[in-house]
């Protein structure tokens, strides 16, 4: 919903409360939007909690304007205009026993107070009445917002035992809001960190994504490490199997962590693959990074990009000395901007010059037909030239392409002459493929 206008969204969230009240139901803003509002941050979405039941919510806003996203939990999405976006309206509820450590076994519609108490952290448990401009706080959330503390509602151990995702959420809220973790909540996280793997890999990855793309990513990583959650979700970082950069992997752990946090801090609005590559770069090989991405069920595209960035993390260091045919392939690659940003962050983090990055950026301003000119010779040209298709065909084409980029051949005739020389010197697929 990129066209959503925050002001229209807010008006829509007020309107929803007004209409529910007009029908005799209690309705309040709940969760993150209340927290953000009290912190002076523009909420990115609004949640409304109400005494209305799912079928009543649908009846009031219309079957066609509502989607029963989580009707079993009493959650209905109400669809607004394009600029107002969607708002989730939920029935006040409490969650009944959590036997799997991930999901409640059942939910029961309930009072606003019980609904506040089933929420994860006090700062997320405050309600707001936008019609009377009134805060309704059963859990001491306002005080914790004022002293900037993330505190579990009730007994932290019991709350984390119910739903282990909360372990990661606690760190995410503390790091991204730059809040402290309440000491008892923090102790519980430390004790229970190992249990986070009960949560599905996708949900772990989703939390990691939110933390790593946020500007506070270094805070998150440091806190995750300090409370033991990083070792639970990324044991590879602690396995002492560094294979990435010989120069870096020889460094003691302390140095590699300091470098990693610095690099993370230097990234400016990174993609998830770039931030993840920065987190992994001093500890694991590209192959291990790829396995991590697969475990987290990232898309092929993101998995490949992360591994590619790790594989080429130092490739541009000697950009100024490199043959153009080699550098060009990195610069025209889809991930080149991220690769340059990784190099830049590493250079800044280590207080080393960024001339290699600037050199590449200057080259990238070349017009496309100069940066990546059409090939002088194609497969069809080779066929027409009488070269029989064979296993080494791509090798011949590659050699001719490199010669073209390095300005050793400048025309199709020169390129085909090079093909002839390569064939004569034994690089001919017909001679070497054995058929
Ligand atoms: P964000 O800004 O990340 O969206 P949020 O607080 O809105 O933060 P959501 O995941 O959108 O977080 O959830 C909305 C609200 O639902 C939370 O504020 C919290 O009250 C409650 N909640 C969400 N996840 C949990 C959970 N795992 N356990 C308990 N309560 C939760
Ligand atoms: Mg939210």
XYZ file of C-alpha atoms and ligand atoms in Angstrom:
467
model
C 0.000 0.000 0.000
C 2.549 2.612 -0.989
C -0.061 5.348 -1.610
C -1.358 5.316 1.962
C -1.556 8.797 3.416
C -0.874 8.770 7.193
C -3.418 11.528 7.830
C -6.165 9.741 5.844
C -5.288 6.532 7.614
C -5.640 8.186 11.001
C -8.999 9.715 10.016
C -10.197 6.293 8.880
C -9.137 4.779 12.220
C -11.150 7.490 14.025
C -14.133 6.888 11.747
C -14.115 3.160 12.505
C -14.230 3.843 16.245
C -17.042 6.360 15.729
C -19.168 3.896 13.779
C -18.677 1.073 16.270
C -19.623 3.408 19.154
C -22.695 4.605 17.254
C -23.848 0.975 17.228
C -23.369 0.686 20.983
C -20.021 -1.131 21.052
C -16.876 -0.147 22.910
C -14.029 0.495 20.494
C -10.473 1.689 21.154
C -7.207 2.019 19.343
C -4.796 -0.685 20.504
C -1.222 -1.898 20.229
C 1.564 -0.329 18.200
C -0.404 2.702 17.008
C -1.056 3.810 20.589
C 2.571 3.229 21.551
C 3.855 5.145 18.540
C 1.408 8.000 19.035
C 2.418 8.406 22.670
C 6.051 8.460 21.539
C 5.314 11.124 18.940
C 6.001 8.725 16.042
C 3.540 8.508 13.125
C 1.960 5.024 13.390
C 2.509 2.877 10.300
C -0.827 1.148 10.804
C -3.771 1.182 13.191
C -5.440 -1.595 15.144
C -8.857 -1.193 16.703
C -10.131 -3.421 19.523
C -13.844 -3.672 20.170
C -16.591 -5.489 22.028
C -18.199 -6.150 18.624
C -17.929 -9.768 17.463
C -16.412 -10.598 14.076
C -19.804 -11.074 12.419
C -21.025 -7.778 13.895
C -17.919 -5.968 12.651
C -18.566 -7.354 9.176
C -22.211 -6.386 9.327
C -21.386 -2.792 10.332
C -18.692 -2.209 7.681
C -20.192 -4.418 4.997
C -19.254 -7.890 3.811
C -17.549 -6.464 0.716
C -15.490 -3.977 2.695
C -14.192 -6.509 5.227
C -11.937 -9.545 5.106
C -12.032 -12.157 7.857
C -8.230 -12.459 8.118
C -8.251 -14.112 11.503
C -11.903 -14.641 12.276
C -10.952 -17.484 14.644
C -9.044 -14.901 16.695
C -11.709 -12.292 16.131
C -9.695 -10.232 13.653
C -11.361 -8.541 10.686
C -9.621 -6.281 8.193
C -11.709 -3.283 7.195
C -10.818 -1.963 3.765
C -10.702 1.777 3.311
C -9.981 3.964 0.316
C -6.648 3.649 -1.404
C -5.150 6.462 0.634
C -6.732 5.366 3.929
C -5.463 1.791 3.624
C -6.663 -1.159 5.717
C -7.352 -1.297 9.412
C -7.584 -4.398 11.573
C -10.511 -4.520 13.911
C -10.361 -7.232 16.569
C -12.759 -8.344 19.258
C -11.357 -7.939 22.814
C -10.125 -11.396 23.676
C -7.897 -13.476 25.876
C -5.729 -16.296 24.645
C -6.225 -19.700 26.225
C -3.326 -22.079 26.974
C -0.334 -22.208 24.639
C 0.754 -25.833 24.509
C 3.172 -25.514 21.593
C 5.015 -22.348 22.628
C 3.864 -20.597 19.475
C 0.076 -20.293 19.158
C -2.784 -20.124 21.646
C -4.856 -23.323 21.647
C -8.005 -21.210 21.550
C -9.202 -17.687 22.223
C -12.138 -16.414 24.189
C -13.845 -13.055 23.681
C -13.246 -11.013 26.737
C -12.939 -7.624 28.448
C -10.607 -4.751 27.465
C -8.546 -5.427 30.587
C -8.067 -9.126 29.776
C -7.246 -8.137 26.201
C -4.545 -5.761 27.468
C -3.070 -8.503 29.672
C -2.733 -11.041 26.858
C -0.518 -8.609 24.924
C 3.253 -9.000 25.017
C 4.800 -5.844 26.494
C 3.385 -3.043 28.608
C 4.239 -0.482 25.915
C 2.090 -2.519 23.480
C -0.780 -2.966 25.940
C -2.169 0.570 26.144
C -5.539 1.579 24.622
C -6.498 4.994 23.340
C -9.894 6.496 22.796
C -9.491 8.864 19.845
C -12.963 10.401 20.290
C -12.395 11.563 23.870
C -8.590 11.793 23.619
C -8.268 9.419 26.587
C -5.610 6.796 27.376
C -6.799 3.539 28.961
C -3.892 1.748 30.579
C -4.363 -1.439 32.608
C -0.728 -2.519 32.472
C 1.444 0.496 33.346
C 2.439 1.029 29.747
C 2.465 4.828 29.946
C 5.025 4.774 32.726
C 7.263 2.385 30.784
C 6.932 4.531 27.684
C 7.977 7.529 29.770
C 11.054 5.765 31.175
C 11.698 3.948 27.887
C 11.571 0.366 29.096
C 10.401 -2.827 27.405
C 8.776 -4.935 30.102
C 6.753 -8.112 29.684
C 3.173 -7.919 30.928
C 2.964 -10.191 33.975
C 5.583 -12.884 34.641
C 8.155 -12.687 31.836
C 9.049 -16.384 32.006
C 5.428 -17.421 31.685
C 4.823 -14.978 28.839
C 7.891 -16.118 26.893
C 7.013 -19.760 27.552
C 3.589 -19.160 25.931
C 5.044 -17.675 22.769
C 8.772 -17.793 22.085
C 8.526 -15.260 19.284
C 8.169 -12.661 22.041
C 11.856 -13.245 22.882
C 12.796 -11.704 19.545
C 10.062 -9.083 19.643
C 11.359 -7.826 22.996
C 14.794 -7.241 21.506
C 13.318 -5.697 18.369
C 11.262 -3.153 20.310
C 14.114 -2.352 22.701
C 16.621 -1.879 19.895
C 14.470 -0.064 17.350
C 12.900 2.293 19.913
C 16.243 2.643 21.741
C 14.582 1.497 24.943
C 16.150 -0.531 27.757
C 15.025 -4.051 28.565
C 13.565 -4.288 32.044
C 16.107 -6.344 34.079
C 13.730 -9.169 34.924
C 12.477 -9.377 31.341
C 16.096 -9.415 30.182
C 17.047 -12.207 32.593
C 14.126 -14.286 31.379
C 15.236 -13.796 27.765
C 18.786 -14.855 28.617
C 17.545 -17.978 30.358
C 15.120 -18.936 27.619
C 17.010 -17.786 24.505
C 17.701 -21.334 23.334
C 13.979 -22.023 23.084
C 13.450 -19.463 20.330
C 14.104 -22.127 17.704
C 10.676 -23.570 18.493
C 9.361 -20.698 16.401
C 9.211 -21.345 12.652
C 12.270 -20.291 10.670
C 10.126 -17.938 8.570
C 8.937 -16.006 11.606
C 12.481 -15.815 12.964
C 13.602 -14.521 9.564
C 10.773 -11.969 9.506
C 11.912 -10.558 12.866
C 15.538 -10.540 11.724
C 14.501 -8.687 8.596
C 12.671 -5.996 10.588
C 15.696 -5.565 12.854
C 18.358 -5.593 10.132
C 16.741 -3.173 7.710
C 16.075 -0.687 10.521
C 18.654 2.025 11.129
C 19.220 0.639 14.636
C 20.451 -2.684 13.210
C 23.747 -2.573 15.109
C 21.851 -2.091 18.399
C 19.690 -5.077 17.578
C 22.606 -7.328 16.735
C 24.504 -6.326 19.856
C 21.501 -6.900 22.085
C 20.622 -10.197 20.359
C 24.174 -11.348 20.976
C 24.287 -10.147 24.580
C 21.117 -12.003 25.569
C 22.087 -15.196 23.734
C 19.446 -15.037 21.008
C 21.924 -14.573 18.176
C 23.673 -17.822 19.084
C 20.287 -19.549 18.996
C 19.175 -18.214 15.613
C 22.614 -18.019 13.942
C 24.835 -20.636 15.602
C 27.103 -20.405 12.543
C 28.405 -17.077 13.847
C 29.741 -18.805 16.928
C 31.033 -22.010 15.407
C 34.570 -20.756 14.904
C 34.387 -21.975 11.316
C 35.238 -18.674 9.705
C 36.025 -19.228 6.096
C 35.121 -15.887 4.631
C 38.116 -13.606 4.458
C 41.481 -15.029 5.450
C 42.571 -11.608 6.708
C 39.450 -11.207 8.815
C 38.963 -14.786 9.960
C 42.430 -14.733 11.488
C 41.291 -11.957 13.805
C 40.077 -12.772 17.288
C 36.314 -12.850 17.813
C 36.325 -9.586 19.711
C 37.814 -7.762 16.721
C 35.420 -9.391 14.274
C 32.403 -8.407 16.369
C 33.582 -4.843 16.683
C 34.091 -4.707 12.913
C 30.693 -6.268 12.215
C 28.842 -3.781 14.404
C 30.730 -0.889 12.794
C 29.933 -2.134 9.293
C 26.253 -2.631 10.150
C 26.164 0.873 11.507
C 27.641 2.335 8.333
C 24.978 0.925 6.010
C 22.413 3.414 4.838
C 18.893 1.999 4.206
C 20.234 -1.412 3.136
C 18.224 -4.191 1.570
C 17.830 -7.275 3.755
C 20.435 -9.272 1.764
C 22.959 -6.460 2.140
C 22.410 -6.096 5.883
C 22.497 -9.860 6.331
C 25.719 -10.084 4.319
C 27.209 -7.398 6.571
C 26.218 -9.396 9.639
C 27.729 -12.608 8.269
C 30.719 -11.308 6.328
C 33.407 -11.730 8.960
C 32.241 -15.137 10.137
C 30.965 -17.472 7.445
C 31.580 -18.462 3.853
C 29.205 -17.699 1.003
C 28.112 -21.340 1.027
C 27.192 -21.217 4.713
C 25.384 -17.910 4.183
C 23.353 -19.555 1.439
C 22.393 -22.413 3.776
C 21.254 -19.899 6.388
C 19.059 -18.160 3.798
C 17.530 -21.478 2.780
C 16.851 -22.361 6.392
C 15.036 -19.038 6.792
C 13.107 -19.790 3.601
C 14.192 -16.566 1.913
C 13.430 -16.339 -1.807
C 15.980 -17.675 -4.298
C 16.693 -14.117 -5.264
C 17.502 -12.946 -1.750
C 19.444 -16.119 -0.921
C 21.564 -15.842 -4.038
C 22.141 -12.147 -3.532
C 23.316 -12.657 0.060
C 25.707 -15.440 -0.960
C 26.951 -13.451 -3.961
C 27.718 -10.443 -1.762
C 29.708 -12.627 0.609
C 31.550 -14.332 -2.194
C 32.599 -10.992 -3.673
C 32.959 -9.026 -0.459
C 36.591 -8.096 -1.243
C 36.417 -8.364 -5.017
C 36.420 -4.622 -5.621
C 39.317 -3.766 -3.318
C 41.749 -3.739 -6.232
C 39.217 -2.383 -8.726
C 41.739 0.132 -9.997
C 44.277 -2.539 -10.957
C 41.830 -5.051 -12.368
C 41.398 -5.884 -16.061
C 38.226 -4.209 -17.301
C 36.866 -7.569 -18.442
C 36.878 -8.717 -14.821
C 35.657 -5.512 -13.174
C 32.948 -4.977 -15.780
C 31.260 -8.274 -14.851
C 30.953 -7.159 -11.247
C 29.716 -3.691 -12.161
C 26.990 -4.891 -14.512
C 25.819 -7.535 -12.032
C 22.400 -6.860 -10.520
C 23.828 -6.655 -7.032
C 26.578 -4.185 -7.873
C 25.064 -1.291 -5.942
C 24.772 -3.445 -2.813
C 28.293 -4.769 -3.353
C 29.656 -1.232 -3.556
C 27.736 -0.281 -0.442
C 29.217 -3.247 1.399
C 32.739 -2.279 0.335
C 32.102 1.313 1.323
C 30.784 0.361 4.751
C 33.753 -1.938 5.379
C 36.209 0.759 4.283
C 34.605 3.375 6.507
C 34.368 0.958 9.422
C 38.072 0.199 9.150
C 39.129 3.779 8.440
C 40.627 2.825 5.109
C 40.337 4.782 1.859
C 37.242 4.429 -0.315
C 39.025 5.235 -3.585
C 38.114 1.807 -5.023
C 34.433 2.504 -4.413
C 34.616 5.957 -5.948
C 36.459 4.543 -8.938
C 33.651 2.024 -9.523
C 30.915 4.608 -9.030
C 32.561 6.846 -11.618
C 32.704 3.950 -14.086
C 29.031 3.230 -13.477
C 28.098 6.665 -14.821
C 29.230 5.545 -18.289
C 26.419 5.136 -20.809
C 25.098 1.584 -20.908
C 26.366 0.867 -24.450
C 29.857 1.719 -23.282
C 29.598 -0.101 -19.961
C 28.124 -3.223 -21.526
C 28.531 -3.075 -25.315
C 26.787 -5.660 -27.498
C 29.065 -8.676 -28.129
C 31.145 -8.630 -31.304
C 30.544 -12.339 -31.771
C 27.555 -14.496 -30.816
C 26.895 -18.222 -30.870
C 25.311 -17.850 -34.294
C 28.449 -16.171 -35.585
C 30.484 -19.149 -34.372
C 28.172 -21.549 -36.209
C 28.411 -19.456 -39.387
C 32.168 -19.462 -38.943
C 32.140 -23.268 -39.034
C 32.812 -23.956 -35.353
C 30.907 -27.061 -34.299
C 28.800 -26.724 -31.175
C 30.602 -28.253 -28.210
C 31.137 -28.157 -24.511
C 33.736 -25.414 -24.720
C 31.565 -23.100 -26.795
C 30.874 -20.800 -23.847
C 34.588 -20.712 -23.117
C 35.369 -19.467 -26.615
C 32.639 -16.857 -26.422
C 33.868 -15.798 -22.981
C 37.443 -15.422 -24.171
C 36.328 -13.314 -27.127
C 34.109 -11.197 -24.881
C 36.988 -10.531 -22.489
C 39.230 -9.596 -25.406
C 36.539 -7.215 -26.644
C 36.144 -5.536 -23.271
C 39.910 -5.309 -22.823
C 40.121 -3.740 -26.307
C 42.282 -6.501 -27.767
C 39.763 -6.977 -30.565
C 37.636 -4.207 -32.023
C 35.608 -5.774 -34.841
C 33.821 -8.993 -35.666
C 36.633 -9.915 -38.084
C 39.261 -9.459 -35.370
C 37.115 -11.415 -32.930
C 36.750 -14.331 -35.359
C 40.474 -14.245 -36.017
C 40.962 -14.635 -32.284
C 38.581 -17.614 -32.337
C 40.764 -19.180 -35.010
C 43.900 -18.611 -32.967
C 42.293 -20.096 -29.861
C 41.165 -23.161 -31.817
C 44.605 -23.618 -33.296
C 46.202 -23.386 -29.859
C 44.049 -26.219 -28.535
C 41.125 -24.355 -27.050
C 38.897 -25.682 -29.801
C 35.932 -27.493 -28.325
C 36.017 -29.965 -31.239
C 39.548 -30.968 -30.432
C 39.339 -31.083 -26.672
C 35.851 -32.408 -25.984
C 36.888 -35.851 -27.234
C 33.997 -36.478 -29.610
P 4.960 -2.832 14.747
O 5.270 -1.388 14.786
O 6.151 -3.691 14.583
O 3.827 -3.217 13.837
P 3.096 -3.522 16.768
O 3.131 -3.308 18.247
O 2.000 -2.896 16.000
O 4.506 -3.120 16.233
P 2.178 -6.006 15.728
O 2.964 -7.240 15.466
O 1.597 -5.264 14.573
O 3.114 -5.067 16.590
O 1.049 -6.414 16.737
C 0.038 -5.522 17.191
C -0.191 -5.694 18.688
O -0.608 -7.041 18.957
C 1.038 -5.493 19.540
O 1.233 -4.144 19.856
C 0.722 -6.325 20.755
O -0.157 -5.648 21.612
C -0.029 -7.504 20.168
N 0.874 -8.629 19.824
C 1.454 -8.861 18.635
N 2.198 -9.980 18.657
C 2.064 -10.486 19.897
C 2.586 -11.638 20.555
N 3.397 -12.498 19.925
N 2.226 -11.841 21.834
C 1.388 -10.976 22.480
N 0.900 -9.882 21.914
C 1.220 -9.625 20.646
Mg 1.589 -3.178 13.897
